[in-house]
Short mmCIF file of C-alpha atoms in Angstrom, two decimals:
data_model
loop_
_atom_site.label_atom_id
_atom_site.label_comp_id
_atom_site.label_asym_id
_atom_site.label_seq_id
_atom_site.Cartn_x
_atom_site.Cartn_y
_atom_site.Cartn_z
CA MET C 1 73.72 134.60 7.06
CA ALA C 2 75.06 134.31 11.31
CA GLY C 3 72.18 134.20 13.54
CA ILE C 4 68.79 131.88 13.52
CA GLU C 5 68.97 129.70 10.60
CA LEU C 6 65.49 129.63 8.68
CA LEU C 7 65.60 126.48 6.63
CA SER C 8 66.88 123.63 7.78
CA ASP C 9 69.12 121.25 5.68
CA GLN C 10 66.00 118.96 6.04
CA GLY C 11 64.04 121.69 4.07
CA TYR C 12 61.84 122.55 8.60
CA ARG C 13 61.97 126.16 9.15
CA LEU C 14 61.15 128.30 12.37
CA ASP C 15 58.51 126.67 13.84
CA GLY C 16 58.49 123.57 11.63
CA ARG C 17 56.99 123.48 8.66
CA LYS C 18 57.44 123.12 5.40
CA ALA C 19 58.40 125.41 2.89
CA THR C 20 55.67 126.52 1.06
CA GLU C 21 53.24 125.05 3.77
CA LEU C 22 50.79 128.12 5.46
CA ARG C 23 50.16 128.48 9.46
CA LYS C 24 46.63 127.16 9.87
CA VAL C 25 43.97 129.87 9.39
CA GLN C 26 40.80 129.68 12.35
CA ALA C 27 38.42 131.78 11.70
CA ARG C 28 34.71 133.62 12.89
CA LEU C 29 31.92 135.43 10.82
CA GLY C 30 29.86 137.60 12.52
CA VAL C 31 31.59 138.37 15.97
CA PHE C 32 29.99 141.70 16.63
CA ALA C 33 25.79 142.54 16.57
CA GLN C 34 25.97 146.23 16.36
CA ALA C 35 28.55 147.00 12.96
CA ASP C 36 27.45 146.17 9.75
CA GLY C 37 30.13 142.92 9.18
CA SER C 38 32.85 141.90 11.13
CA ALA C 39 35.05 138.58 10.99
CA TYR C 40 38.07 137.32 13.79
CA LEU C 41 41.29 135.98 12.12
CA GLU C 42 43.64 133.89 13.27
CA GLN C 43 46.51 132.44 11.23
CA GLY C 44 49.62 131.20 13.97
CA ASN C 45 49.11 133.61 16.24
CA THR C 46 48.80 136.52 13.79
CA LYS C 47 45.11 138.00 15.07
CA VAL C 48 42.98 139.96 13.11
CA LEU C 49 39.69 141.86 13.99
CA ALA C 50 38.07 143.00 10.75
CA VAL C 51 34.39 145.40 10.90
CA VAL C 52 32.34 147.21 7.54
CA TYR C 53 30.30 149.17 7.98
CA GLY C 54 28.38 150.07 5.13
CA PRO C 55 27.24 152.02 2.40
CA HIS C 56 26.15 154.11 4.54
CA GLU C 57 26.55 157.74 2.75
CA MET C 58 29.25 160.06 3.40
CA ARG C 59 30.67 161.41 6.13
CA GLY C 60 33.07 163.75 6.57
CA SER C 61 33.49 165.58 3.67
CA ARG C 62 30.67 165.71 1.60
CA SER C 63 32.84 166.91 -1.98
CA ARG C 64 34.97 163.70 -2.10
CA THR C 65 31.51 161.60 -3.23
CA LEU C 66 32.48 159.98 -5.87
CA HIS C 67 29.09 160.52 -8.04
CA ASP C 68 29.59 157.24 -10.26
CA ARG C 69 31.13 154.32 -6.94
CA ALA C 70 31.16 153.60 -3.36
CA VAL C 71 34.44 155.71 -1.39
CA ILE C 72 35.97 152.64 0.04
CA ASN C 73 37.90 154.38 3.82
CA CYS C 74 40.40 152.43 5.18
CA GLN C 75 42.13 152.56 8.89
CA TYR C 76 44.51 149.58 9.61
CA SER C 77 44.89 149.95 13.67
CA MET C 78 47.16 147.47 15.77
CA ALA C 79 46.25 147.41 19.44
CA THR C 80 49.11 148.93 22.09
CA PHE C 81 49.54 145.81 23.46
CA SER C 82 50.06 143.20 19.95
CA THR C 83 53.20 143.53 19.66
CA ALA C 84 55.91 141.87 21.47
CA GLU C 85 57.47 145.73 22.32
CA ARG C 86 54.20 148.02 23.19
CA LYS C 87 53.48 149.90 20.55
CA ARG C 88 52.48 153.56 21.97
CA ARG C 89 50.02 155.11 18.97
CA PRO C 90 47.70 152.51 17.55
CA HIS C 91 47.30 153.89 14.59
CA GLY C 92 48.33 157.37 12.78
CA ASP C 93 51.71 156.79 12.38
CA ARG C 94 52.95 156.62 8.90
CA LYS C 95 53.10 152.85 8.50
CA SER C 96 49.50 152.66 9.33
CA THR C 97 49.13 154.89 6.58
CA GLU C 98 50.39 153.66 4.54
CA MET C 99 48.42 150.26 5.26
CA SER C 100 45.39 152.11 5.32
CA LEU C 101 45.31 152.84 1.61
CA HIS C 102 47.06 149.63 0.95
CA LEU C 103 43.92 147.96 2.25
CA LYS C 104 41.79 151.06 0.43
CA GLN C 105 43.78 150.37 -2.99
CA THR C 106 43.26 146.00 -2.13
CA PHE C 107 39.15 146.60 -1.97
CA GLU C 108 39.09 149.15 -4.55
CA ALA C 109 39.52 146.11 -6.74
CA ALA C 110 37.72 143.80 -5.60
CA VAL C 111 34.58 145.13 -4.17
CA MET C 112 31.18 145.75 -6.93
CA THR C 113 31.52 149.93 -6.06
CA GLN C 114 29.98 150.80 -9.28
CA LEU C 115 26.33 149.72 -6.84
CA PHE C 116 26.69 151.93 -4.88
CA PRO C 117 27.20 155.66 -5.59
CA ARG C 118 27.56 158.91 -3.85
CA SER C 119 28.06 156.07 -0.48
CA GLN C 120 30.54 155.03 1.69
CA ILE C 121 32.60 152.61 3.00
CA ASP C 122 34.37 152.36 5.77
CA ILE C 123 36.38 149.11 6.55
CA TYR C 124 38.29 148.93 10.10
CA VAL C 125 40.61 146.06 10.88
CA LYS C 126 42.07 146.11 14.38
CA ILE C 127 45.69 143.72 14.96
CA LEU C 128 44.79 142.78 18.43
CA GLN C 129 48.39 139.93 18.48
CA SER C 130 51.06 140.01 16.17
CA ASP C 131 53.29 137.30 14.40
CA GLY C 132 54.04 138.32 10.86
CA GLY C 133 52.47 138.50 7.79
CA ASN C 134 49.94 141.58 9.24
CA TYR C 135 49.33 143.27 5.86
CA SER C 136 48.17 139.90 4.43
CA VAL C 137 45.88 138.85 7.87
CA CYS C 138 44.02 141.91 7.57
CA VAL C 139 43.06 141.74 4.17
CA ASN C 140 42.20 137.93 4.23
CA ALA C 141 40.14 138.98 7.06
CA ALA C 142 38.69 141.79 5.83
CA THR C 143 37.57 140.37 3.01
CA LEU C 144 35.26 138.27 5.13
CA ALA C 145 33.82 141.02 6.65
CA VAL C 146 32.86 142.51 3.56
CA ILE C 147 31.50 139.25 3.00
CA ASP C 148 29.53 139.27 6.39
CA ALA C 149 28.37 142.86 5.51
CA GLY C 150 26.69 141.69 2.51
CA ILE C 151 29.06 144.34 0.50
CA PRO C 152 28.79 141.99 -3.58
CA MET C 153 32.93 141.78 -4.32
CA ARG C 154 33.93 139.67 -7.36
CA ASP C 155 35.60 137.49 -5.80
CA TYR C 156 36.88 136.14 -2.81
CA VAL C 157 40.18 138.77 -1.70
CA CYS C 158 43.06 136.77 0.15
CA ALA C 159 46.91 137.23 0.57
CA CYS C 160 49.81 135.72 1.63
CA THR C 161 53.52 137.18 2.18
CA VAL C 162 56.64 135.11 1.13
CA GLY C 163 60.27 135.05 1.51
CA PHE C 164 62.82 133.74 -0.12
CA VAL C 165 65.78 132.22 1.63
CA ASP C 166 67.88 129.66 0.23
CA GLU C 167 67.35 130.02 -2.95
CA THR C 168 63.70 128.94 -2.30
CA PRO C 169 60.23 131.13 -1.20
CA LEU C 170 58.94 130.85 1.49
CA ALA C 171 55.16 130.95 1.96
CA ASP C 172 53.59 132.70 5.29
CA LEU C 173 56.16 134.01 7.00
CA CYS C 174 56.08 134.53 10.57
CA TYR C 175 57.52 137.57 12.70
CA ALA C 176 60.67 135.62 13.27
CA GLU C 177 61.12 135.57 9.47
CA GLU C 178 60.55 138.55 8.16
CA SER C 179 63.09 140.17 10.41
CA GLY C 180 66.03 137.93 9.99
CA GLY C 181 66.04 140.97 7.12
CA VAL C 182 64.21 138.51 4.01
CA SER C 183 62.74 139.63 1.52
CA SER C 184 60.21 139.16 2.02
CA LEU C 185 56.55 139.72 -1.30
CA ALA C 186 53.55 140.49 0.27
CA LEU C 187 50.86 139.91 -3.03
CA ALA C 188 46.85 140.27 -2.88
CA LEU C 189 44.76 137.83 -4.87
CA LEU C 190 41.41 137.12 -6.92
CA PRO C 191 42.25 134.09 -6.65
CA ARG C 192 39.13 132.89 -9.60
CA GLY C 193 40.70 134.59 -12.23
CA GLY C 194 43.70 134.80 -11.12
CA GLN C 195 43.72 138.39 -10.43
CA ILE C 196 46.50 140.37 -8.66
CA ALA C 197 45.03 142.80 -6.70
CA LEU C 198 48.06 144.65 -5.21
CA VAL C 199 51.87 143.03 -4.91
CA GLN C 200 54.44 144.98 -2.40
CA MET C 201 58.14 144.68 -2.12
CA ASP C 202 60.87 146.39 -0.81
CA ALA C 203 63.11 144.77 -0.54
CA ARG C 204 66.53 143.05 -2.67
CA LEU C 205 65.65 140.88 -4.97
CA HIS C 206 67.63 139.03 -8.00
CA GLN C 207 65.60 139.41 -11.50
CA ASP C 208 64.81 135.20 -11.97
CA HIS C 209 64.22 134.53 -8.17
CA LEU C 210 60.37 136.78 -9.04
CA GLU C 211 58.66 134.45 -11.01
CA ALA C 212 59.46 131.82 -9.17
CA LEU C 213 58.12 134.16 -5.68
CA ILE C 214 54.65 135.20 -7.46
CA GLU C 215 54.32 131.70 -8.26
CA ALA C 216 54.76 130.09 -4.28
CA ALA C 217 52.74 133.42 -2.78
CA THR C 218 49.82 132.71 -5.79
CA THR C 219 49.74 129.18 -4.76
CA ALA C 220 49.55 129.68 -1.05
CA CYS C 221 47.06 133.21 -2.07
CA LYS C 222 44.45 129.86 -3.90
CA GLY C 223 44.77 128.00 -0.72
CA VAL C 224 44.16 130.42 2.04
CA SER C 225 41.43 130.70 -0.51
CA LYS C 226 39.26 127.31 0.29
CA VAL C 227 39.73 128.23 3.80
CA LEU C 228 37.95 131.22 3.45
CA ASP C 229 35.28 129.48 0.86
CA GLU C 230 34.85 126.55 3.41
CA VAL C 231 34.14 128.38 6.87
CA VAL C 232 31.91 131.26 4.90
CA ARG C 233 29.94 128.12 3.26
CA GLN C 234 30.17 126.83 7.67
CA HIS C 235 28.69 130.12 8.85
CA LEU C 236 25.36 130.46 6.32
CA GLN C 237 24.61 126.08 7.12
CA GLU C 238 24.54 127.65 10.72
CA ALA C 239 22.86 130.52 10.15
CA SER C 240 20.54 128.30 7.76
CA VAL C 241 20.01 126.31 11.08
CA LEU C 242 18.51 128.44 13.21
CA THR C 243 16.38 129.82 10.41
CA GLY C 244 14.66 127.07 10.05
CA GLU C 245 15.46 126.93 6.18
CA MET W 1 29.61 158.23 23.13
CA ALA W 2 28.22 157.03 20.66
CA THR W 3 24.75 157.66 21.12
CA VAL W 4 21.05 156.42 20.36
CA GLN W 5 18.11 158.59 19.03
CA VAL W 6 15.49 158.94 21.13
CA SER W 7 11.83 159.43 21.02
CA GLU W 8 9.69 160.96 23.26
CA ALA W 9 6.92 158.46 23.76
CA GLU W 10 10.27 155.81 23.84
CA LYS W 11 11.97 158.58 27.11
CA VAL W 12 8.49 157.69 28.56
CA TYR W 13 7.98 154.11 28.00
CA ILE W 14 11.16 153.75 29.41
CA LEU W 15 10.41 156.42 31.97
CA HIS W 16 7.50 155.00 33.18
CA GLY W 17 8.81 151.57 33.00
CA ILE W 18 11.72 152.40 35.49
CA ARG W 19 9.70 153.72 37.90
CA ASP W 20 7.63 149.74 38.07
CA ASP W 21 11.28 148.71 38.65
CA LEU W 22 10.40 147.09 35.35
CA ARG W 23 12.88 147.72 32.00
CA VAL W 24 13.17 147.27 28.74
CA ASP W 25 14.60 143.87 28.63
CA GLY W 26 13.25 142.58 31.80
CA ARG W 27 15.73 143.26 34.80
CA GLY W 28 14.91 145.38 37.45
CA CYS W 29 16.92 148.33 38.66
CA GLU W 30 20.18 146.79 39.97
CA ASP W 31 20.40 144.24 37.95
CA TYR W 32 23.17 143.25 35.46
CA ARG W 33 23.10 141.76 31.83
CA HIS W 34 24.46 138.72 30.58
CA MET W 35 28.13 138.88 31.20
CA GLU W 36 30.93 136.99 30.01
CA ILE W 37 34.65 136.86 31.03
CA GLU W 38 37.48 135.30 29.44
CA THR W 39 41.42 135.52 30.34
CA ASP W 40 44.69 134.87 29.08
CA VAL W 41 42.73 135.47 25.70
CA VAL W 42 46.43 137.76 23.96
CA SER W 43 49.45 136.18 24.38
CA ASN W 44 51.58 138.58 23.74
CA THR W 45 50.08 140.23 27.37
CA ASP W 46 51.84 139.00 31.14
CA GLY W 47 47.82 139.36 31.55
CA SER W 48 45.23 139.59 29.55
CA ALA W 49 41.03 139.32 30.16
CA LYS W 50 38.18 139.90 27.85
CA VAL W 51 35.32 141.22 28.80
CA THR W 52 31.43 141.46 26.84
CA LEU W 53 28.64 142.57 29.01
CA GLY W 54 25.55 142.54 26.79
CA HIS W 55 26.78 144.22 23.80
CA THR W 56 29.69 146.01 25.19
CA ALA W 57 32.60 144.41 23.98
CA VAL W 58 35.81 145.25 26.29
CA LEU W 59 39.74 143.90 25.52
CA VAL W 60 42.53 144.38 28.06
CA GLY W 61 46.54 143.52 28.34
CA VAL W 62 48.58 144.24 30.85
CA LYS W 63 52.39 144.69 29.49
CA ALA W 64 55.09 145.12 33.18
CA GLU W 65 58.09 146.74 31.40
CA ILE W 66 61.76 147.63 33.30
CA GLY W 67 60.76 151.09 35.10
CA LYS W 68 62.45 153.88 36.62
CA PRO W 69 60.25 154.46 39.75
CA ARG W 70 58.53 158.27 40.26
CA PRO W 71 60.65 160.95 41.70
CA MET W 72 58.57 161.19 44.14
CA ILE W 73 57.51 157.49 45.56
CA PRO W 74 60.94 155.33 44.43
CA ASN W 75 60.53 152.21 46.24
CA GLU W 76 56.85 151.80 44.30
CA GLY W 77 56.28 150.09 40.98
CA TYR W 78 53.04 152.23 39.54
CA LEU W 79 50.90 152.23 36.34
CA GLU W 80 49.97 152.98 33.76
CA PHE W 81 46.64 153.43 31.98
CA PHE W 82 45.78 153.65 28.13
CA VAL W 83 42.34 153.98 26.53
CA ASP W 84 41.61 153.00 23.13
CA CYS W 85 38.33 154.02 21.59
CA SER W 86 38.50 152.24 18.82
CA ALA W 87 36.81 152.92 15.05
CA ASN W 88 35.04 149.41 15.79
CA ALA W 89 32.78 150.03 18.06
CA THR W 90 31.50 153.00 15.67
CA PRO W 91 32.33 154.65 12.30
CA GLU W 92 32.53 157.81 14.97
CA PHE W 93 35.58 157.05 16.07
CA GLU W 94 37.48 156.66 13.44
CA GLY W 95 41.44 158.84 13.59
CA ARG W 96 40.87 161.05 16.22
CA GLY W 97 37.85 160.52 16.95
CA GLY W 98 37.48 158.12 20.05
CA GLU W 99 40.32 161.14 21.36
CA GLU W 100 38.11 162.61 23.81
CA LEU W 101 36.25 159.92 25.09
CA GLY W 102 39.58 157.49 25.95
CA THR W 103 41.42 160.51 27.46
CA ASN W 104 38.11 161.41 29.69
CA LEU W 105 38.66 157.24 30.78
CA SER W 106 41.18 156.50 31.75
CA ASN W 107 41.39 160.31 33.10
CA VAL W 108 38.46 157.98 36.01
CA LEU W 109 41.16 154.86 35.93
CA TYR W 110 43.81 156.89 37.36
CA LYS W 111 41.85 157.95 39.98
CA VAL W 112 40.67 155.34 41.08
CA PHE W 113 43.71 153.10 40.56
CA SER W 114 45.72 156.52 42.91
CA ASN W 115 44.38 154.91 46.32
CA LYS W 116 47.28 152.92 48.24
CA HIS W 117 45.56 150.64 48.78
CA SER W 118 44.15 149.12 45.44
CA LEU W 119 46.99 147.26 45.04
CA ASP W 120 50.29 146.88 46.11
CA LEU W 121 52.72 149.18 44.16
CA HIS W 122 55.39 147.72 46.58
CA SER W 123 56.35 144.14 45.67
CA LEU W 124 56.33 146.39 42.13
CA SER W 125 59.06 147.63 42.68
CA ILE W 126 63.04 145.97 42.11
CA SER W 127 65.61 147.92 43.21
CA PRO W 128 64.53 151.43 45.74
CA GLY W 129 65.23 154.62 43.68
CA GLU W 130 66.61 153.28 40.22
CA HIS W 131 64.62 150.31 39.06
CA CYS W 132 60.29 149.63 38.74
CA TRP W 133 58.02 147.12 37.37
CA VAL W 134 55.96 149.47 35.10
CA LEU W 135 52.24 147.89 34.50
CA TYR W 136 51.07 149.18 31.18
CA VAL W 137 47.13 148.29 31.37
CA ASP W 138 45.85 148.92 28.10
CA VAL W 139 41.80 149.24 27.66
CA LEU W 140 40.62 148.28 23.73
CA LEU W 141 37.25 148.68 23.55
CA LEU W 142 35.38 146.85 20.70
CA GLN W 143 31.87 147.95 20.93
CA CYS W 144 29.43 150.10 23.03
CA ASP W 145 26.39 149.98 24.01
CA GLY W 146 26.48 152.03 27.31
CA ASN W 147 27.73 151.35 30.48
CA LEU W 148 31.46 150.93 30.17
CA TYR W 149 33.33 152.19 33.16
CA ASP W 150 31.73 148.63 34.86
CA ALA W 151 33.27 146.60 32.32
CA ILE W 152 36.67 148.30 31.75
CA SER W 153 37.22 148.19 35.32
CA ILE W 154 36.14 143.89 35.61
CA ALA W 155 38.10 144.11 32.68
CA ILE W 156 40.63 145.16 34.58
CA LYS W 157 40.57 143.16 37.47
CA ALA W 158 40.27 140.18 36.08
CA ALA W 159 43.14 140.85 33.78
CA LEU W 160 45.60 142.21 37.32
CA PHE W 161 44.73 138.57 38.34
CA ASN W 162 45.79 136.95 35.44
CA THR W 163 48.38 138.84 35.53
CA LYS W 164 52.28 137.08 34.99
CA ILE W 165 55.10 138.85 36.63
CA PRO W 166 58.82 137.22 35.85
CA ARG W 167 60.99 137.11 39.19
CA VAL W 168 63.83 139.54 38.17
CA ASN W 169 67.86 138.78 40.32
CA ILE W 170 70.01 141.91 41.10
CA THR W 171 73.19 140.78 40.96
CA SER W 172 76.68 143.37 41.18
CA ASP W 173 78.75 143.14 38.72
CA ASP W 174 82.65 144.66 38.95
CA GLU W 175 81.94 147.96 38.72
CA GLY W 176 79.46 148.77 41.41
CA GLY W 177 76.48 148.48 38.19
CA LYS W 178 74.22 146.68 38.99
CA GLU W 179 72.75 144.09 36.56
CA ILE W 180 68.91 142.98 36.35
CA GLU W 181 68.63 139.06 35.69
CA LEU W 182 65.17 137.36 35.29
CA SER W 183 64.50 134.08 35.88
CA ASP W 184 64.53 131.57 32.63
CA ASP W 185 61.83 129.19 33.69
CA PRO W 186 58.63 131.14 32.55
CA TYR W 187 56.19 129.20 35.65
CA ASP W 188 58.65 131.31 37.83
CA CYS W 189 56.47 135.13 38.33
CA MET W 190 55.20 136.77 41.28
CA ARG W 191 51.46 137.55 41.29
CA VAL W 192 49.82 140.89 41.94
CA ASN W 193 47.09 140.67 44.57
CA VAL W 194 43.51 141.51 43.03
CA GLU W 195 41.81 140.88 45.98
CA ASN W 196 41.67 145.82 47.00
CA VAL W 197 40.94 146.22 43.44
CA PRO W 198 37.45 148.31 42.69
CA CYS W 199 34.56 147.61 40.71
CA ILE W 200 32.90 150.77 39.29
CA VAL W 201 29.46 150.92 39.32
CA THR W 202 27.08 153.27 37.33
CA LEU W 203 24.02 154.19 38.09
CA CYS W 204 22.39 156.62 35.81
CA LYS W 205 19.63 158.82 37.11
CA VAL W 206 16.45 157.62 35.31
CA GLY W 207 12.87 159.36 35.98
CA HIS W 208 12.69 159.54 40.28
CA ARG W 209 15.30 156.00 40.33
CA HIS W 210 18.70 155.02 39.17
CA VAL W 211 19.21 151.94 37.87
CA VAL W 212 21.78 150.12 37.15
CA ASP W 213 24.27 149.63 34.27
CA ALA W 214 22.16 151.40 31.93
CA THR W 215 21.57 150.64 28.33
CA LEU W 216 22.33 153.98 25.12
CA GLN W 217 18.37 154.06 24.97
CA GLU W 218 18.36 154.47 29.26
CA LYS W 219 21.23 156.12 29.02
CA ALA W 220 19.71 159.02 26.28
CA CYS W 221 16.36 158.77 28.51
CA SER W 222 18.53 159.98 31.93
CA VAL W 223 19.53 162.60 33.47
CA ALA W 224 22.52 162.31 34.88
CA SER W 225 24.90 159.47 36.78
CA LEU W 226 26.93 158.38 39.27
CA ILE W 227 30.34 157.13 38.86
CA ILE W 228 31.58 155.24 42.37
CA ALA W 229 34.07 152.59 42.63
CA VAL W 230 34.15 150.25 45.45
CA THR W 231 35.93 147.26 47.06
CA HIS W 232 35.15 144.60 48.67
CA ASN W 233 34.62 145.44 51.27
CA GLY W 234 32.27 148.30 50.19
CA THR W 235 34.77 151.53 50.91
CA ILE W 236 34.40 153.89 48.68
CA THR W 237 37.11 154.82 46.81
CA CYS W 238 36.83 157.01 43.72
CA SER W 239 33.35 158.88 43.04
CA ARG W 240 31.72 161.79 40.07
CA LYS W 241 29.34 162.90 38.93
CA VAL W 242 28.99 162.48 34.63
CA GLY W 243 26.54 164.28 32.79
CA GLY W 244 24.69 166.91 31.71
CA GLY W 245 22.06 167.80 34.08
CA SER W 246 22.17 167.48 38.29
CA LEU W 247 21.28 165.95 40.70
CA ASP W 248 20.01 166.81 45.02
CA PRO W 249 21.95 165.70 47.87
CA GLU W 250 19.67 162.84 48.64
CA SER W 251 19.16 161.53 44.88
CA ILE W 252 23.31 161.12 45.74
CA PHE W 253 22.77 158.65 48.57
CA GLU W 254 20.97 157.05 47.50
CA MET W 255 22.30 155.99 44.50
CA THR W 256 25.33 156.39 46.93
CA GLU W 257 24.10 153.68 48.89
CA THR W 258 22.68 151.55 45.75
CA GLY W 259 26.59 151.46 45.04
CA LYS W 260 27.81 149.94 47.14
CA ARG W 261 25.25 147.34 48.05
CA VAL W 262 25.47 146.68 44.07
CA GLY W 263 29.78 146.71 44.09
CA LYS W 264 30.29 144.51 47.27
CA ALA W 265 27.63 141.86 45.26
CA LEU W 266 29.75 141.61 42.95
CA HIS W 267 33.31 140.83 44.05
CA ALA W 268 32.69 138.01 45.38
CA PRO W 269 31.50 135.66 43.27
CA LEU W 270 34.35 137.84 40.43
CA MET W 271 36.55 136.59 42.61
CA LYS W 272 35.11 133.02 42.37
CA LEU W 273 34.65 132.73 38.80
CA LEU W 274 38.30 133.75 38.21
CA GLN W 275 39.19 131.67 40.56
CA GLN W 276 38.16 128.59 38.58
CA GLU W 277 38.99 129.51 35.41
CA GLU W 278 42.42 129.58 36.48
CA SER W 279 42.29 126.00 38.13
CA LEU W 280 41.56 124.82 34.92
CA SER W 281 44.12 126.76 32.97
CA LYS W 282 46.19 124.40 31.17
CA LYS W 283 42.98 122.15 29.76
CA ARG W 284 41.52 124.93 29.31
CA VAL W 285 40.80 126.06 25.48
CA ARG W 286 41.70 129.15 25.10
CA VAL W 287 38.35 130.64 22.71
CA GLY W 288 38.50 134.29 22.07
CA PHE W 289 36.76 135.69 19.77
CA LEU W 290 35.76 132.50 17.66
CA CYS W 291 33.20 131.37 19.63
#
């Protein structure tokens, strides 16, 4: 296609990465003292803050209470200065509502909600800087926040957005690649069992390539899970040093 | 605003403490909590700052865009404020819950900055009547622990200090129309002079005395508060009483005097800190939330 070359002949992408390389992930748990659980995650230039409140009593409509498990309530919102062009409304538009529903679906698969009947868990995700792979970075940040809140989960939930260019799957797309007309697929995975919590794609892709793309996404997610695990263990070590254990 | 429930016994304890100039966390009536300021945290913006005051955390991003000047004042640019009370701070702010507080905060900010001496708006004009710089100041409230106005105004001052507006050249093309060219050099930019930008001081009346930088517990014990916007030479640009109780005129005079004194004392150390941070700029490691 005309314009920017997303994958050079030597196999380098726009930002110098190879096709299967992820962006640099830096994260921190327990950023805010007032929330039950919070985490901040940076994946390349995409920066996300996730905050978890709960489990607590149902707020708002009591009629939505489930008698046998907890309700997960997510809100996805972007800071108005997060995108290159200023965004007028932080949330409430269709895209944000759709993302919130996707996050809810993803975490309902992972969080052990049967342990908290008749209660609600709130997960709020805020994008401070957007540079591609928004959904995936949100899922990763929210996983850390849920762990920080001490809510039991079946496994880490790791997500990655992959694209397909020149017969090659590219892992962890940045904004320039996403908007360059690449067929992108977002996958949320529970790495230990290899279970897929959410898969989403709205572009055209030939059926033969689908398996390769999902395979690449799964590998990338497993890579992310290693990083997240490392962050959690580091945090735990720091906390136990401070409490003198 | 996020509120806490305070029992009668706690209220009496706080009141008696303040009467003797000793607050619950050991501060005096005119002391601020520990404040941390960092600029240039979000690289997508033209200027940004993050301020943590005790447990209150505020993030401000400034974006400069070219727009049409206001019809009444064709040779000046302008500022637009937007305060986003995010659900991060408290679940009550989910959906449209935070809108009321956000609108109140941005209205106060408009009033504070409507003074023509606060910022040199003439320097934001590109071609009178046609193009000017519009600075969109977006405030993101991350954690609420009382004293939002102060934290927001300090963050806005820091973010405006950090703002780098690209220089523009206006050329006339063949048909007589004007073309705007942004300079190619990313370091060729215009800075905003924030000398006269005011800082807001909130004074809460608790019992017979008033306190600066009240926490949520102290706010719950207070009758009413006074918000004063003070510049570096002690001039007041905006004054407003908030809260349900009533204040008598002597209290208002006393609180105004304290506000002027405290506000004036805020500016010099703040500017020194910002300039110090600026001088380290290339070598500085941007921490943001990672620490």
